[in-house]
mmCIF file of C-alpha atoms in Angstrom:
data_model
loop_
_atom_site.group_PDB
_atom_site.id
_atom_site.type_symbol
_atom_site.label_atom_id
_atom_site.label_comp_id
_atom_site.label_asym_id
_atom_site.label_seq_id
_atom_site.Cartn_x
_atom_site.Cartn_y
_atom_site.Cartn_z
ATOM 1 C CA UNK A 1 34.312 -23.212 31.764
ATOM 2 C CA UNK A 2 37.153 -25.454 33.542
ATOM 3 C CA UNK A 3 36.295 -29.096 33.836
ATOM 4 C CA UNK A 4 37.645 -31.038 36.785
ATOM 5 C CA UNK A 5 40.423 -33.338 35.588
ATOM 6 C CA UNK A 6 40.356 -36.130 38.255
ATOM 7 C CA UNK A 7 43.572 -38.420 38.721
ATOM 8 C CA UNK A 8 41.526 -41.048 36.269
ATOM 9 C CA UNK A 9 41.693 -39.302 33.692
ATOM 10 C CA UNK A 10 45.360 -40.967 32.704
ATOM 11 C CA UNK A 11 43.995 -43.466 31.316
ATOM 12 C CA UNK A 12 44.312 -43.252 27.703
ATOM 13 C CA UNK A 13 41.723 -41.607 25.293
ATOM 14 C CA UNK A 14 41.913 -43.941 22.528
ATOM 15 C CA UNK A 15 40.992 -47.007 24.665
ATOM 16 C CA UNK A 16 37.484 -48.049 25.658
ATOM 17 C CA UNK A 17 37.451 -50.383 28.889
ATOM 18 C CA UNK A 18 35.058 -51.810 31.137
ATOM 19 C CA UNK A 19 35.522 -50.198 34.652
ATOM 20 C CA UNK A 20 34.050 -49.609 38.113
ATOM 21 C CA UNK A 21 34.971 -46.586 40.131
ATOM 22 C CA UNK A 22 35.368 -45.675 43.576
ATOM 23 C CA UNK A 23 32.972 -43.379 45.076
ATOM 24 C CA UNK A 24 33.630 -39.473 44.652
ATOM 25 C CA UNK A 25 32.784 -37.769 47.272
ATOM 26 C CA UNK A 26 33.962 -33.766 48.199
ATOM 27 C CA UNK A 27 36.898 -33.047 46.933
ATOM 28 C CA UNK A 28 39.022 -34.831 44.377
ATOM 29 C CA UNK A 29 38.970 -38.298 42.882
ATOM 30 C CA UNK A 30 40.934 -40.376 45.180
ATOM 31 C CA UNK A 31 39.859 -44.425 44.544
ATOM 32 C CA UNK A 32 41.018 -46.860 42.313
ATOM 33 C CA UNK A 33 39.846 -47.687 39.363
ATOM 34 C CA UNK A 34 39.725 -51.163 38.162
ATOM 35 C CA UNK A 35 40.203 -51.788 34.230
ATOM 36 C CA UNK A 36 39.946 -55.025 31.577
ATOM 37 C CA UNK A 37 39.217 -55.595 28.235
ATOM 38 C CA UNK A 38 40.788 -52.773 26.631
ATOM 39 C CA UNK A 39 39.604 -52.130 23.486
ATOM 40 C CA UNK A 40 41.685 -49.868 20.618
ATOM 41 C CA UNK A 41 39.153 -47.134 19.573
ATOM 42 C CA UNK A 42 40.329 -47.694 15.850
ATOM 43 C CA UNK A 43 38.533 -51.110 16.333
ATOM 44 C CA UNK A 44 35.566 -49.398 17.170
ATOM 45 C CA UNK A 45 32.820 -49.843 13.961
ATOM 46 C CA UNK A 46 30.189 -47.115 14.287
ATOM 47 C CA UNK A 47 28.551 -48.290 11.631
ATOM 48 C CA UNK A 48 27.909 -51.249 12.897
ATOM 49 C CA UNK A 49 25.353 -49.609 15.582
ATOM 50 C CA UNK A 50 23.727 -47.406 13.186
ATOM 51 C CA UNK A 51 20.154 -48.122 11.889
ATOM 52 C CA UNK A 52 20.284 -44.833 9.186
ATOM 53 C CA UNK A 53 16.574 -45.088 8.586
ATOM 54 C CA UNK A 54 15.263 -43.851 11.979
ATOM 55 C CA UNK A 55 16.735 -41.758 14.023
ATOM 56 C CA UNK A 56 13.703 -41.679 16.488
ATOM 57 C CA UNK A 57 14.463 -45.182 17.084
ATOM 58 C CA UNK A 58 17.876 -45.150 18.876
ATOM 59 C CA UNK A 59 20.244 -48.350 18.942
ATOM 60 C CA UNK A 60 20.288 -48.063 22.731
ATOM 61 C CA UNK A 61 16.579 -49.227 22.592
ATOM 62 C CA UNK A 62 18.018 -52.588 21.052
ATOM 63 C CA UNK A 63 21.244 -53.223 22.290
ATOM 64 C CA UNK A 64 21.757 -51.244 25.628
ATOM 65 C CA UNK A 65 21.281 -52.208 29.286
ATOM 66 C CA UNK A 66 20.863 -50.790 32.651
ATOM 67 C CA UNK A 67 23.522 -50.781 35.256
ATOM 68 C CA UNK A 68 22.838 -49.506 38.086
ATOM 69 C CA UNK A 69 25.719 -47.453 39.738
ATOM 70 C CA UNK A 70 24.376 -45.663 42.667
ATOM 71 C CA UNK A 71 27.436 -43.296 43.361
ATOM 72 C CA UNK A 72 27.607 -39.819 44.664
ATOM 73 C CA UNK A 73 29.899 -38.203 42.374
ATOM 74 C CA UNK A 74 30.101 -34.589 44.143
ATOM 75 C CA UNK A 75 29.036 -33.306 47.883
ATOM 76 C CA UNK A 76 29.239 -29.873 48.968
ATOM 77 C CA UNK A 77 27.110 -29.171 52.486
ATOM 78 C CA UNK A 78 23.484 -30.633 52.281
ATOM 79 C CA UNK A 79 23.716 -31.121 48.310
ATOM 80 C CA UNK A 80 25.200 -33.689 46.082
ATOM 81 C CA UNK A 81 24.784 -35.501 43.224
ATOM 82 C CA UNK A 82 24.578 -39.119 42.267
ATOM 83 C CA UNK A 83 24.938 -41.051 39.423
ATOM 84 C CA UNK A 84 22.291 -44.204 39.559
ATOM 85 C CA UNK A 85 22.106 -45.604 36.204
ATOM 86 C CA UNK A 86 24.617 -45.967 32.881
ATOM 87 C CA UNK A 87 22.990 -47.658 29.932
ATOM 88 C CA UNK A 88 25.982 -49.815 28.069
ATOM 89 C CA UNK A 89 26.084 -52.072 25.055
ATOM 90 C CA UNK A 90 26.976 -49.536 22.071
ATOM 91 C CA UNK A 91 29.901 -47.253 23.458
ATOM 92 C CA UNK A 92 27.761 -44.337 22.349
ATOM 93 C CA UNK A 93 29.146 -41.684 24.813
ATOM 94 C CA UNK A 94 32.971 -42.422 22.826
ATOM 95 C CA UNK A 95 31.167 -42.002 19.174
ATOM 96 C CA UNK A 96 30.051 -38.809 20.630
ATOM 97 C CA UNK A 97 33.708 -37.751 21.300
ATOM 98 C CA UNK A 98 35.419 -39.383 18.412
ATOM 99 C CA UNK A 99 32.525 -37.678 15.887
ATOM 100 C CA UNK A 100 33.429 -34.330 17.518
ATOM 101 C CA UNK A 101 37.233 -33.905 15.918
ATOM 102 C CA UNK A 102 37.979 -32.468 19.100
ATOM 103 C CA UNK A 103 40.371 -33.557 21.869
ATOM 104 C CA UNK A 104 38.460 -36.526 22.450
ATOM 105 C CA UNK A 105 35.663 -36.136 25.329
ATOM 106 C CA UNK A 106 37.205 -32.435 26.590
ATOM 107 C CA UNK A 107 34.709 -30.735 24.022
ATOM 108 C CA UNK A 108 32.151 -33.163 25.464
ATOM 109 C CA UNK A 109 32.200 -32.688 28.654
ATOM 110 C CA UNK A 110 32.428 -29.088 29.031
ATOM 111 C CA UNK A 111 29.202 -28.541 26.870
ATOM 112 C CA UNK A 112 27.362 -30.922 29.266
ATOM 113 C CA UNK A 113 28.787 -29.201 32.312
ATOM 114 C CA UNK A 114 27.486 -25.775 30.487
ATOM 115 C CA UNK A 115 23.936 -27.132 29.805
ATOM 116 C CA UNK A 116 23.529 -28.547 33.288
ATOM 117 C CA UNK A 117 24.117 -24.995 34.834
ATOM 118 C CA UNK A 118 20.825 -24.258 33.232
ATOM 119 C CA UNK A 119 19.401 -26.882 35.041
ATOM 120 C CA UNK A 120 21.529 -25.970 38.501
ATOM 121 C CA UNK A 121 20.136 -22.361 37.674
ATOM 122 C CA UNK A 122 16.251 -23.445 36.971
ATOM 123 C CA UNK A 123 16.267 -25.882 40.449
ATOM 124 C CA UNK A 124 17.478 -23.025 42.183
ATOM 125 C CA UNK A 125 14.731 -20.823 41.077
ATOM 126 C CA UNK A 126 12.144 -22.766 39.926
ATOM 127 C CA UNK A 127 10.515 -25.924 41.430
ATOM 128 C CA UNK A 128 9.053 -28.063 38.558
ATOM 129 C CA UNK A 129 7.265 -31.253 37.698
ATOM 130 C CA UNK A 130 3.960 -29.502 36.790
ATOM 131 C CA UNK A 131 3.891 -27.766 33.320
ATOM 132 C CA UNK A 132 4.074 -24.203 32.549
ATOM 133 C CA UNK A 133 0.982 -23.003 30.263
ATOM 134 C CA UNK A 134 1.323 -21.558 27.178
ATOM 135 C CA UNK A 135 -0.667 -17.932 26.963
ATOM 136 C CA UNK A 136 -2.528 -17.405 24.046
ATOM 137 C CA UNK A 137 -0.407 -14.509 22.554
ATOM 138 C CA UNK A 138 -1.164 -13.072 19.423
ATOM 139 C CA UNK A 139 0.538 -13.828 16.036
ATOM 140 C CA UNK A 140 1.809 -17.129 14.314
ATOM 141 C CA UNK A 141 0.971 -20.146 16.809
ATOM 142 C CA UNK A 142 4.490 -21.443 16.081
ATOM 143 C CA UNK A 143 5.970 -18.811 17.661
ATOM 144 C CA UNK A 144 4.584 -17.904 20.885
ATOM 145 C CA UNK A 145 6.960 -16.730 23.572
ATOM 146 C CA UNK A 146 6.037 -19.359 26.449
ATOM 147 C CA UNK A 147 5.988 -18.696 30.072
ATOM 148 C CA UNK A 148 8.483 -21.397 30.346
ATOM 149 C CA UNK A 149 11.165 -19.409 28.418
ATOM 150 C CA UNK A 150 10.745 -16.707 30.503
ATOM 151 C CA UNK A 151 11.121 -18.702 33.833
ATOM 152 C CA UNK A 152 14.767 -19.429 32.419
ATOM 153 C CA UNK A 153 15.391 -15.840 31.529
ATOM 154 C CA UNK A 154 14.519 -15.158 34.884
ATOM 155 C CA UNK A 155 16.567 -18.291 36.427
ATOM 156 C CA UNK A 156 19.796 -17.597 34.226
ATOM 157 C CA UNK A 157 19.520 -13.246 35.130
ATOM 158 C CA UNK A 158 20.165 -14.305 38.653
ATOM 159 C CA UNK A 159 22.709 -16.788 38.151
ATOM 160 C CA UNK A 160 26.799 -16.495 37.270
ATOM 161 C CA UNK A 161 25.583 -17.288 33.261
ATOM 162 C CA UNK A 162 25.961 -15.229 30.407
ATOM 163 C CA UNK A 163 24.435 -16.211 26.810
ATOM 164 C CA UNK A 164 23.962 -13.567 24.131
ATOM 165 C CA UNK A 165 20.295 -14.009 23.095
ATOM 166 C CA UNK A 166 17.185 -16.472 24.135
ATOM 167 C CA UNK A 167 15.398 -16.650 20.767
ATOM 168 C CA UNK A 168 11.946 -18.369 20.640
ATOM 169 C CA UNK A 169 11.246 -21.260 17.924
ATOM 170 C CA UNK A 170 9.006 -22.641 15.519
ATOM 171 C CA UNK A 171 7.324 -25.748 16.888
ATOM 172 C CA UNK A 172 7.261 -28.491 13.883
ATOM 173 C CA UNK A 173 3.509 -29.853 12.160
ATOM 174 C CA UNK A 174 4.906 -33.542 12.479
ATOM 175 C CA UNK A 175 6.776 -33.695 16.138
ATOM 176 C CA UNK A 176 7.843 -37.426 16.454
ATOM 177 C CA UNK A 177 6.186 -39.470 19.079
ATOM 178 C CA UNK A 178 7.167 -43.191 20.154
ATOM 179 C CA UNK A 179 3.179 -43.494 21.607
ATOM 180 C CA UNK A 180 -0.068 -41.689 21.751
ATOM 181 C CA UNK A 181 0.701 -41.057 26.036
ATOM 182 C CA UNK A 182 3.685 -39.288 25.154
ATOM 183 C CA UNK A 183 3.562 -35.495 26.276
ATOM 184 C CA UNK A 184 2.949 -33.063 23.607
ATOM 185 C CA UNK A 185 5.903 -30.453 23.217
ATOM 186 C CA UNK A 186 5.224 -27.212 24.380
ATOM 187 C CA UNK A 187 7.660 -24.359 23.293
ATOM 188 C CA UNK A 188 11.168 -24.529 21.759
ATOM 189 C CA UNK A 189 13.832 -21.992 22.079
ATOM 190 C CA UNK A 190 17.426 -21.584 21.554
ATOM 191 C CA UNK A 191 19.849 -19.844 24.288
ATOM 192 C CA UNK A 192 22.662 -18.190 22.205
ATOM 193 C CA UNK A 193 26.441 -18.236 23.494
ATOM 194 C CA UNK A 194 25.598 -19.834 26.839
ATOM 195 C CA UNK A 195 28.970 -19.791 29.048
ATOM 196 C CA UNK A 196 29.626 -18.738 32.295
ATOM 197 C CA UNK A 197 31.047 -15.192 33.169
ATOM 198 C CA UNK A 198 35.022 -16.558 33.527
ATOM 199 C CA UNK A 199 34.614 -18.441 29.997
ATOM 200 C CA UNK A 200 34.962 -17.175 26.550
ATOM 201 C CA UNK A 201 33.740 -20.077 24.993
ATOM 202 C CA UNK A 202 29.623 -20.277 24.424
ATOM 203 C CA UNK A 203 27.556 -23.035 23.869
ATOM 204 C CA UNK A 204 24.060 -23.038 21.589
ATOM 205 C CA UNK A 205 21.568 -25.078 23.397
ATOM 206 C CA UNK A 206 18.115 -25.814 22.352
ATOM 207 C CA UNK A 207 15.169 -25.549 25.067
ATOM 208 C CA UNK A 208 12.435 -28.115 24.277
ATOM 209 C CA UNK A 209 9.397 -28.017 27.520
ATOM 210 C CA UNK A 210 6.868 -30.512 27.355
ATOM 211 C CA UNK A 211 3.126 -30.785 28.544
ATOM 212 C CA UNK A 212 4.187 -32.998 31.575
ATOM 213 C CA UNK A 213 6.705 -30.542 32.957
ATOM 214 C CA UNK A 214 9.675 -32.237 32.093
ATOM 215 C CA UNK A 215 12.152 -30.994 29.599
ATOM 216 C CA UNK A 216 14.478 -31.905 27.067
ATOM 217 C CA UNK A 217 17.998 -29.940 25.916
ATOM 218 C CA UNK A 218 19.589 -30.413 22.798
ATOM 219 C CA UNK A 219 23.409 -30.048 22.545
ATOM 220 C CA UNK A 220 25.361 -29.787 19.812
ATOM 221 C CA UNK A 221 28.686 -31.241 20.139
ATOM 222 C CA UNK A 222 30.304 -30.129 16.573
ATOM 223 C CA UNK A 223 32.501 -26.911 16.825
ATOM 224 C CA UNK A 224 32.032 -26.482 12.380
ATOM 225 C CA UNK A 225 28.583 -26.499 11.854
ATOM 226 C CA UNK A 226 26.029 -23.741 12.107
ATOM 227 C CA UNK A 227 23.296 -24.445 15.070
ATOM 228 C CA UNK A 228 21.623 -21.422 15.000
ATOM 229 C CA UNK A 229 18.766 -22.240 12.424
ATOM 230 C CA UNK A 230 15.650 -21.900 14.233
ATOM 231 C CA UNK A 231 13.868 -23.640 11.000
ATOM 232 C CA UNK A 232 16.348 -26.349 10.417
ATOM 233 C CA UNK A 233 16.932 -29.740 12.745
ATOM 234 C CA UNK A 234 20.135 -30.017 13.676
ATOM 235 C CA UNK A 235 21.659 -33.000 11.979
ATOM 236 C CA UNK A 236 25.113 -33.390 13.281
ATOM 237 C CA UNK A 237 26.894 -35.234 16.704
ATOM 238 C CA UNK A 238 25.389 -34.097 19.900
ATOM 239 C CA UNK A 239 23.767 -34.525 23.598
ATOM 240 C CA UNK A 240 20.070 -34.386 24.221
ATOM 241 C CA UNK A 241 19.413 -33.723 28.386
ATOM 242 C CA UNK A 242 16.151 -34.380 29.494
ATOM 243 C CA UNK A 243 15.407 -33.766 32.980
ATOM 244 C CA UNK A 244 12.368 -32.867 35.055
ATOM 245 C CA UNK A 245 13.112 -30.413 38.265
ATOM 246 C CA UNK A 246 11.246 -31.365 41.719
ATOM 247 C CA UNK A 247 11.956 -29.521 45.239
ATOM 248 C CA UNK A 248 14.307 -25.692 44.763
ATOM 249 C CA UNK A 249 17.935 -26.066 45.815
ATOM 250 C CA UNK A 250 19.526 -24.002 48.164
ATOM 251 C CA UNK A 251 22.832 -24.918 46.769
ATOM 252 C CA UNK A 252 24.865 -21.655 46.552
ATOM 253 C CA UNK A 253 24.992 -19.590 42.851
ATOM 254 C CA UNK A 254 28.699 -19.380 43.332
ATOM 255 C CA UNK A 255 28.758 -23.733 43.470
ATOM 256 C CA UNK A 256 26.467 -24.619 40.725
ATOM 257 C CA UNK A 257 29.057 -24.625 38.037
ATOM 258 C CA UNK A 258 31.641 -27.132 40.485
ATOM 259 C CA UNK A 259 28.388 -29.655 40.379
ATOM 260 C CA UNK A 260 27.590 -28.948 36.978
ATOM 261 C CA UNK A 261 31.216 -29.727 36.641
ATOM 262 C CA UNK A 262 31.849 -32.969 38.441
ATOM 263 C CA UNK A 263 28.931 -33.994 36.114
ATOM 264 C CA UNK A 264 30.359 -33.323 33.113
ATOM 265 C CA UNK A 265 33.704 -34.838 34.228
ATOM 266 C CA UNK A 266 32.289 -38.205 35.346
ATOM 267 C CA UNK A 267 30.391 -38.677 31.802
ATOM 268 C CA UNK A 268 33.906 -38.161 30.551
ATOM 269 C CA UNK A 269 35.006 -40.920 32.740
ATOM 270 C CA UNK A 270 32.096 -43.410 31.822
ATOM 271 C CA UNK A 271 32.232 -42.465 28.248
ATOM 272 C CA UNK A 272 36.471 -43.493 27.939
ATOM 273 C CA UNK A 273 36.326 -46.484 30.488
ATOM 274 C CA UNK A 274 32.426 -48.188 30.606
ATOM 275 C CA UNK A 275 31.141 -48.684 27.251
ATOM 276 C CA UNK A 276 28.299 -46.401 27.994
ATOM 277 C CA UNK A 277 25.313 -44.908 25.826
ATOM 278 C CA UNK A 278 23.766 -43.256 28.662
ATOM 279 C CA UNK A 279 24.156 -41.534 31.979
ATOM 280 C CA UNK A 280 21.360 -40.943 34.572
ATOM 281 C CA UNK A 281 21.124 -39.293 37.945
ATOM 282 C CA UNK A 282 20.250 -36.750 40.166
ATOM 283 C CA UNK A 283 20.593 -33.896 42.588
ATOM 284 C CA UNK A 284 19.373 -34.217 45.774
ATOM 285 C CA UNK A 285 19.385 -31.893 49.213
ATOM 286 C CA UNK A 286 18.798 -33.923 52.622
ATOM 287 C CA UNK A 287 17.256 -37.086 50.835
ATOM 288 C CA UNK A 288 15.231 -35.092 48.289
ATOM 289 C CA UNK A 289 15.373 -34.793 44.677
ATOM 290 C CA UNK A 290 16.113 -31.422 43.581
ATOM 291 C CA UNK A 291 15.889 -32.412 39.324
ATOM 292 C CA UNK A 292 16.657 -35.877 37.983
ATOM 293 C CA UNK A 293 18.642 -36.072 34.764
ATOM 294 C CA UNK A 294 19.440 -37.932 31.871
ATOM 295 C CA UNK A 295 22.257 -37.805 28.896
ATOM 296 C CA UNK A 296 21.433 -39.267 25.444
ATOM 297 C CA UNK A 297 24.004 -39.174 23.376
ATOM 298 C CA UNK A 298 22.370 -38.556 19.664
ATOM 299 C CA UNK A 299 24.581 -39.087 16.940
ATOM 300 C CA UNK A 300 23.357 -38.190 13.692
ATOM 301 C CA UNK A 301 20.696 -35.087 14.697
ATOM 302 C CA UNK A 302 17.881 -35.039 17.262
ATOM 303 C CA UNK A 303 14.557 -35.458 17.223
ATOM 304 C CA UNK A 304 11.638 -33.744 19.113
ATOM 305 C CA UNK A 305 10.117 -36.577 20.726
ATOM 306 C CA UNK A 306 9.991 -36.446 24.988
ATOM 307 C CA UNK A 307 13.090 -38.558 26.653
ATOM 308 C CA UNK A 308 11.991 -39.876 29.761
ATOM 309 C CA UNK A 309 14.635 -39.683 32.692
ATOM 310 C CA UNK A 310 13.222 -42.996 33.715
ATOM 311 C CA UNK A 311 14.014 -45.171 31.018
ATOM 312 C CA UNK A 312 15.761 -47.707 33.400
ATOM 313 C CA UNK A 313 13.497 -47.138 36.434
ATOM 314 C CA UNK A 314 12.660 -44.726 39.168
ATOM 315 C CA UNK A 315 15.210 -43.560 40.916
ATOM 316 C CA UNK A 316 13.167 -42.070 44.127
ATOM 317 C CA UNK A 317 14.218 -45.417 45.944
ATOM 318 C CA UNK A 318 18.081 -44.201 46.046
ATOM 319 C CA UNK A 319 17.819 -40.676 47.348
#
C-alpha cells in the first residue's frame, strides 16, 4: 500500500523536533513547517520512559499532554479528516519506529494506513456506537464467532481489501481493566494478511469489540516475530487503534485507502517532528462524525483493556 510522501518529509529521520504544520487540505502538502529544538535520536533514552512492571499503566498517563491541533489533514468532496488532538511528553510515536529496525516510520505508517481501511471499510458499511451482541453459539465460550466479526467480513467483502483468513480468538479469564465502568470485551479475532488488492505486503491485525460499541485494533509493528498465536499476547513494538464508528460514510470504496493514507502519513509527520505519544481524530461528512479515532503507540506488547478515543476530551465540538 503506497503512503503519501508529502514535501515534509525531508526533514531528517534521525531528528526529533518540535513543530507546527500548515493545514493539509486536498491535494498535496504545500505549507511550511516551522522547526526548533532538534534533538539527535541517539540521545533519545527509552529506558528512561519505561515503567517494566505494568504495561497496563502506560507512561503517557504520567508524563504526556494534550495539544490540541484541530487540522484537516485530507478533503475529498463532502469528507475529510481532521486531526484534533496529539498527546506529547515521551516521543513514543519515534520509539515505535526506531524499535521496528525498519526504515524508520515507513513500516509505521503503512501498517496504520492498512488498519484504518478497516475502519474506512466498517463506516462505510456499518454505523456503530451501539454494541453488537454476542449469540449464544454452541461450544467453548472462548470461542464464539461474534456477530461483530461477521459485520467486518461483510464490510471488508465489499471493499478494495484482501486478507487471507479472519480467525476467531480465545477471550482471556483475567482481561485487564483500569476501573470497574470500563466495558467488558466482547470478541477477539485476528484478520490474516490484511493489504489492499495493489499490495503484496499483508498486515496481521487483531480485532478486539467491546460491550460499549467501541473497538480497539492491535498492530504489530515488528516484521521478525510471529503474530499469529491466537493463545499468546503479543509482546513486541506495536499500534493499538481504538475507535468507535457513528453516522455511514458515503465516501467512495475506490478513496478510502487515499484517507486511510493521508492518516498514516501525518502520524509519520508528528511522530519525526512533535514529540508525540499519541494521535487523535476523526472523519467527518458535512459536520458529522463518521468514526473518531485514536493511535496508542504500545511498546513492549498490548493489553486487552478498552482505550477510550476521548482521553483528552470530546471532540464533537470541532466537527
Amino acid at each position: 500500500m503506497k503512503v503519501l510522501r508529502p514535501v515534509f518529509f525531508i526533514l531528517a529521520a534521525s531528528q526529533v523536533v518540535d513543530a507546527h504544520p500548515a493545514e493539509l487540505q486536498e491535494g498535496p502538502f504545500t505549507g511550511e513547517v516551522t522547526v526548533s529544538n532538534a534533538i539527535p535520536a541517539s540521545d533519545f533514552n527509552l529506558e528512561e520512559y519505561f515503567d517494566k512492571g505494568d504495561l497496563s499503566s502506560p507512561v503517557l498517563d504520567k508524563r504526556s499532554t494534550c495539544q490540541v491541533i484541530d487540522r484537516v489533514i485530507r478533503k475529498i468532496g463532502t469528507n475529510q479528516n481532521k486531526v484534533v488532538y496529539i498527546t506529547s511528553g515521551a516521543s513514543l510515536g519515534l520509539a515505535i519506529c526506531n524499535l521496528t529496525h525498519a526504515d524508520q516510520c515507513n513500516m509505521v505508517g503503512l501498517a496504520i494506513g492498512a488498519s484504518l481501511s478497516i475502519i474506512f471499510a466498517l463506516a462505510n458499511d456499518y454505523s456503530g456506537g451501539e454494541p453488537v451482541p454476542v449469540p449464544e453459539l454452541p461450544g467453548p465460550a472462548s470461542l464464539k464467532e461474534g456477530t461483530y466479526m461477521s459485520a467486518v467480513k461483510a464490510a471488508m467483502s465489499s471493499s478494495a481489501l484482501e486478507y487471507a483468513e479472519i480467525l476467531p480468538a480465545p477471550l482471556h479469564d483475567t482481561t485487564e481493566k483500569r476501573s470497574d465502568d470500563e466495558p467488558d470485551l466482547l470478541e477477539r479475532f485476528l484478520i490474516k494478511g490484511l493489504r489492499s488488492a495493489d499490495n503484496t505486503t499483508g498486515h496481521n491485525i487483531f480485532v478486539h469489540h467491546y460491550s460499549n460499541g467501541g473497538s480497539v485494533l492491535h498492530v504489530p509493528v515488528s516484521d521478525d516475530v510471529a503474530t499469529d498465536n491466537l493463545h499468546k499476547r503479543y509482546d513486541h513494538p506495536g499500534l493499538k487503534i481504538s475507535y468507535t464508528t457513528r453516522m455511514k460514510s458515503s465516501l467512495p470504496k475506490s478513496r478510502q485507502r487515499d484517507m486511510a493514507s493521508s492518516i498514516g502519513s501525518m502520524w509519520e509527520y508528528y511522530a519525526k517532528t512533535a514529540r508525540m505519544d499519541e494521535y487523535i481524530g476523526f472523519e467527518e461528512e458535512n459536520g458529522k462524525a463518521n468514526f473518531y479515532f485514536r493511535i496508542i503507540p504500545e511498546t513492549r506488547g498490548f493489553g486487552e483493556n478498552y482505550e477510550s478515543v476521548d482521553v483528552c476530551g470530546g471532540m464533537a465540538g470541532y466537527l
